[in-house]
XYZ file of N, CA and C in Angstrom:
327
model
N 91.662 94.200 116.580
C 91.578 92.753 116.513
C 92.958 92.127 116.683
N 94.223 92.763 116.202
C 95.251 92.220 116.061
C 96.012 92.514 117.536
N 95.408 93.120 118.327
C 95.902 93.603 119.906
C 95.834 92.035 120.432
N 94.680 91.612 119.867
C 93.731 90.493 121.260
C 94.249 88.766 120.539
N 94.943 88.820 119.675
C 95.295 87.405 118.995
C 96.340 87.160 119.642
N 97.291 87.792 120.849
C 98.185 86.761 121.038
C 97.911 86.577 122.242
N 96.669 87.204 123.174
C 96.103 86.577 123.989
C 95.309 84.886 123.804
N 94.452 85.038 122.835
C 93.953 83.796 122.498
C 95.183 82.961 122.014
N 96.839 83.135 121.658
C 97.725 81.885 121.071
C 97.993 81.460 122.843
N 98.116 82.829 124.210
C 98.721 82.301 125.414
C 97.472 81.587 125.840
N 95.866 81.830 125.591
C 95.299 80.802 125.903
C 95.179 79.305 125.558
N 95.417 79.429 124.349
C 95.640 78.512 123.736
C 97.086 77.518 124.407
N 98.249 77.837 124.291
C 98.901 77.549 125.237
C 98.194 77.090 126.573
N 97.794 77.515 127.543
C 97.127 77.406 128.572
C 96.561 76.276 128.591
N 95.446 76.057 127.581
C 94.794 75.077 127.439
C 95.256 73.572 127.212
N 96.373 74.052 125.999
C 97.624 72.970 125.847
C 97.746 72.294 126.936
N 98.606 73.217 128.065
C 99.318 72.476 129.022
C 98.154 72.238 130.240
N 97.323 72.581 130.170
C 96.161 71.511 130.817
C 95.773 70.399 130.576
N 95.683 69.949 129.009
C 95.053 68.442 128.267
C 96.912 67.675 128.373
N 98.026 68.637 128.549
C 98.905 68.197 129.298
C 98.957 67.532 130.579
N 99.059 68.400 131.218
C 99.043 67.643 132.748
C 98.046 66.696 132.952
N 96.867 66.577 132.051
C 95.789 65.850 132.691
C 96.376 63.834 132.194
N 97.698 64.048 131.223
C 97.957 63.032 130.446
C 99.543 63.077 130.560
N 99.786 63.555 132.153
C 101.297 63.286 132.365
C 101.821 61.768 132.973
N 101.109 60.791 133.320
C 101.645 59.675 133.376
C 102.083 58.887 131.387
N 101.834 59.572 131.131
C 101.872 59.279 128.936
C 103.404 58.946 129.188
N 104.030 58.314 128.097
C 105.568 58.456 127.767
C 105.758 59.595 127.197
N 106.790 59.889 127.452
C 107.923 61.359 127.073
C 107.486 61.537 125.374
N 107.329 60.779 124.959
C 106.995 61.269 123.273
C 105.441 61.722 123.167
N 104.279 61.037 124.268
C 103.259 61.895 123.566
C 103.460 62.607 124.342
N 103.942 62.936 125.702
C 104.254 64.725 126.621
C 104.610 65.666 125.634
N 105.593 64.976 124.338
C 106.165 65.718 123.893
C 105.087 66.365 122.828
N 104.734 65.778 122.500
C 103.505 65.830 121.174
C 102.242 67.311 121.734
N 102.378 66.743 122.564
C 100.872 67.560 123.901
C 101.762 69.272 123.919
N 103.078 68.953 124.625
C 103.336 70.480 124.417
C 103.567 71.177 123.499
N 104.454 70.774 122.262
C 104.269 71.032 121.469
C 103.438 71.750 120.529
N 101.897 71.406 120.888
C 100.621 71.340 120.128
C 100.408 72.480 121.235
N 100.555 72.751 122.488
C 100.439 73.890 123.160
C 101.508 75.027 122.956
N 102.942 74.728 122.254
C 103.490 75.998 121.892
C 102.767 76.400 120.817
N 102.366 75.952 119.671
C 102.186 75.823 118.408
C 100.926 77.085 118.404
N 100.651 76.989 119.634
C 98.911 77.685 119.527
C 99.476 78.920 120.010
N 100.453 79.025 120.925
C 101.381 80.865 121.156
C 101.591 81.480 120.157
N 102.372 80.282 119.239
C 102.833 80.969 118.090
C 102.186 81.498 117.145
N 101.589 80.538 116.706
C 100.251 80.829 115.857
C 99.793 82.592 115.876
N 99.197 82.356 117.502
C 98.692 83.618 117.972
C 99.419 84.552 117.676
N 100.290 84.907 117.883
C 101.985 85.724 117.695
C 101.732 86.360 116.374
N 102.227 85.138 115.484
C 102.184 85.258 114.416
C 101.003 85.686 113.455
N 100.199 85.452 113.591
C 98.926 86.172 113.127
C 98.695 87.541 113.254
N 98.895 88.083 114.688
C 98.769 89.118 114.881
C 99.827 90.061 114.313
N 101.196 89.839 114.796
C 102.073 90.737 113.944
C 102.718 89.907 112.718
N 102.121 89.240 111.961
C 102.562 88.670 110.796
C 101.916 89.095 109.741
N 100.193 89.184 110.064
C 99.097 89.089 109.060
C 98.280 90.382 109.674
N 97.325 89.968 110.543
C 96.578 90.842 110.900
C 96.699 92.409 111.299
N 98.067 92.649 112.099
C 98.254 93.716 112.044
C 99.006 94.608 111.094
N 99.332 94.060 109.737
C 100.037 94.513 108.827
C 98.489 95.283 107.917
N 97.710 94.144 107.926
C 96.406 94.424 107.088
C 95.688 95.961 107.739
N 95.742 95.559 108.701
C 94.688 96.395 109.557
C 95.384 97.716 109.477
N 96.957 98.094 109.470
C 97.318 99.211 109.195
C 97.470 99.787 108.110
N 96.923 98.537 107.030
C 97.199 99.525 105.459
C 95.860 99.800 104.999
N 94.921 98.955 105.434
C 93.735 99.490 105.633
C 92.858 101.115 106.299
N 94.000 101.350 107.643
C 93.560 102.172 107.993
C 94.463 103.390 107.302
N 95.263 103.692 106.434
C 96.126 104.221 105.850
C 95.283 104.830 104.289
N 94.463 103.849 103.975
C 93.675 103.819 102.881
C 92.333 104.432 103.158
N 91.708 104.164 104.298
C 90.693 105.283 105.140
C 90.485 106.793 105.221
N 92.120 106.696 105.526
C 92.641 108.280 106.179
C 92.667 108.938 104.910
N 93.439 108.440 103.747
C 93.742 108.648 102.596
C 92.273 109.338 102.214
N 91.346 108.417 101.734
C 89.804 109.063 101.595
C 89.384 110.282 102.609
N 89.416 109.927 103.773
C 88.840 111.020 104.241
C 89.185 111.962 104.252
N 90.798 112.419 103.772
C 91.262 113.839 104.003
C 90.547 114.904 102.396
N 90.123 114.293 101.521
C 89.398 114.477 100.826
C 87.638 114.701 101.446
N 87.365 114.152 102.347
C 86.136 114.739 102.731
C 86.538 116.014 103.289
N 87.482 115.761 104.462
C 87.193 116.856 105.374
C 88.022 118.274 104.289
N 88.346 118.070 103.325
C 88.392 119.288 102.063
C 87.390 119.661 102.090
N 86.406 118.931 101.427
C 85.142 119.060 100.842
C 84.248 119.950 102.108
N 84.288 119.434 103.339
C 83.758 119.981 104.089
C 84.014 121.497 104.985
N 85.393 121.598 104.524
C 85.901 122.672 105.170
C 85.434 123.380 104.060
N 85.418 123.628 102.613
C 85.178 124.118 101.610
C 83.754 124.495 101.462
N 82.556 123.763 101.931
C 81.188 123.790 102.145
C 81.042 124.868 103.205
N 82.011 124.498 104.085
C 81.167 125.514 105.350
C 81.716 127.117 105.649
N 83.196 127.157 104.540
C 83.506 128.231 104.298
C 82.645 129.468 103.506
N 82.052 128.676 102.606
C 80.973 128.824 101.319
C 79.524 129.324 102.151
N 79.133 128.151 103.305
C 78.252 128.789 103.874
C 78.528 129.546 104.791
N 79.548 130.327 105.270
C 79.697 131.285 106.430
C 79.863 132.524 105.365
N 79.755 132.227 104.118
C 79.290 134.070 103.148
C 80.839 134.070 102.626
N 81.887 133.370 102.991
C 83.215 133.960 102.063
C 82.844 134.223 100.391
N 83.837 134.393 100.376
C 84.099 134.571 98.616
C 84.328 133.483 98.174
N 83.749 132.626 97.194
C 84.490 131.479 96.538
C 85.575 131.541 96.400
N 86.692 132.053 96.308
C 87.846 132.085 95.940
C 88.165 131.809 97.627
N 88.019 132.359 98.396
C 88.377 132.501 100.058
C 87.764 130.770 100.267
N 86.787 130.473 100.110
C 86.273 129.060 100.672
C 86.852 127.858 99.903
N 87.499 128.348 98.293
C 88.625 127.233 97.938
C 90.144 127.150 98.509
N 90.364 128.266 99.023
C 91.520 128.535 99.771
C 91.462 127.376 101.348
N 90.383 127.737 102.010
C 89.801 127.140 102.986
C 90.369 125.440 102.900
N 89.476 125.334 101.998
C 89.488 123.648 100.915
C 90.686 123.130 101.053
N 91.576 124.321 100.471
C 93.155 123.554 99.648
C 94.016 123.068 100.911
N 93.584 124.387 101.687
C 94.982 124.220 102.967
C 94.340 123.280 104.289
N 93.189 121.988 103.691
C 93.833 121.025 104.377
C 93.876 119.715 103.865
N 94.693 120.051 102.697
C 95.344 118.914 102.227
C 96.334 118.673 102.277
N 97.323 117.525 102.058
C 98.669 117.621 102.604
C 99.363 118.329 101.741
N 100.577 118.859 101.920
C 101.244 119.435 100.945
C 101.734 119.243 99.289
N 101.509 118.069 100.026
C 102.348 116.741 98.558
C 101.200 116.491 97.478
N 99.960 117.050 97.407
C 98.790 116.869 97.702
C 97.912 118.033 96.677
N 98.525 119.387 97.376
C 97.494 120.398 97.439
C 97.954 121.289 96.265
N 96.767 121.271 95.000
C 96.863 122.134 94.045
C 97.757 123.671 94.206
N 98.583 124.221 93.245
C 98.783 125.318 93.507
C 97.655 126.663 93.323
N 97.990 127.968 93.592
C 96.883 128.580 92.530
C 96.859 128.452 91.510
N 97.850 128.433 90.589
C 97.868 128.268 88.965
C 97.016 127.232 88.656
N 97.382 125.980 89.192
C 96.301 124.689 88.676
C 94.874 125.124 89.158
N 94.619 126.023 90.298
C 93.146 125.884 89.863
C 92.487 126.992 89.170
C-alpha cells in the first residue's frame, strides 16, 4: 500500500495543475493558492507513504514473521515426529529452526 501513495500525491499534483491551468487568466495570488494546493497533494503523498504507512507496514510485518517462526517450529517438530524419529530427534528438528537468540539449550529442555 505504501509503494502506491506517492503515485496518488503525483496525481494529485496532476490534477492540481489542471484546475490550474483551467484558471490561469486568475491574479498571481489565486495561481498561487491553486499550485500550492497541487504541491501540497505530492507531499502529502510522500509523506504518508514514507512517514506513516511504510513505517507501520514494516513493523507489522516484523511482528508476523516473529509469530510464524514459532509455527514453522511447531511444524518442523510435527513432521519429524511423524516420519518415526525419536522424540528427542524431532525436538532437535523443532529447536534448530529457531533463531539463535531464541533457541532453548539442551539443558533447558
Amino acid at each position: 500500500m505504501s509503494d502506491g501513495l506517492p503515485a496518488f500525491g503525483i496525481a494529485a499534483a496532476v490534477l492540481g495543475v489542471i484546475v490550474t491551468m483551467s484558471s490561469i487568466t486568475e491574479p498571481p495570488e489565486v495561481l498561487g493558492n491553486l499550485i500550492g494546493a497541487a504541491l501540497v497533494g505530492t507531499f502529502l503523498g510522500v509523506l504518508l507513504a514514507y512517514g506513516l504507512i511504510g513505517p507501520i507496514a514494516k513493523s507489522l510485518e516484523a511482528y508476523g514473521e516473529a509469530d510464524l517462526q514459532y509455527y514453522k517450529c511447531m511444524k518442523a517438530g510435527l513432521i519429524a515426529h511423524m516420519a518415526g524419529h525419536a522424540p528427542a530427534v524431532s525436538v532437535e528438528f523443532a529447536r534448530k529452526t529457531l533463531l539463535h537468540h531464541e533457541r532453548p539449550t539442551c539443558q533447558e529442555l
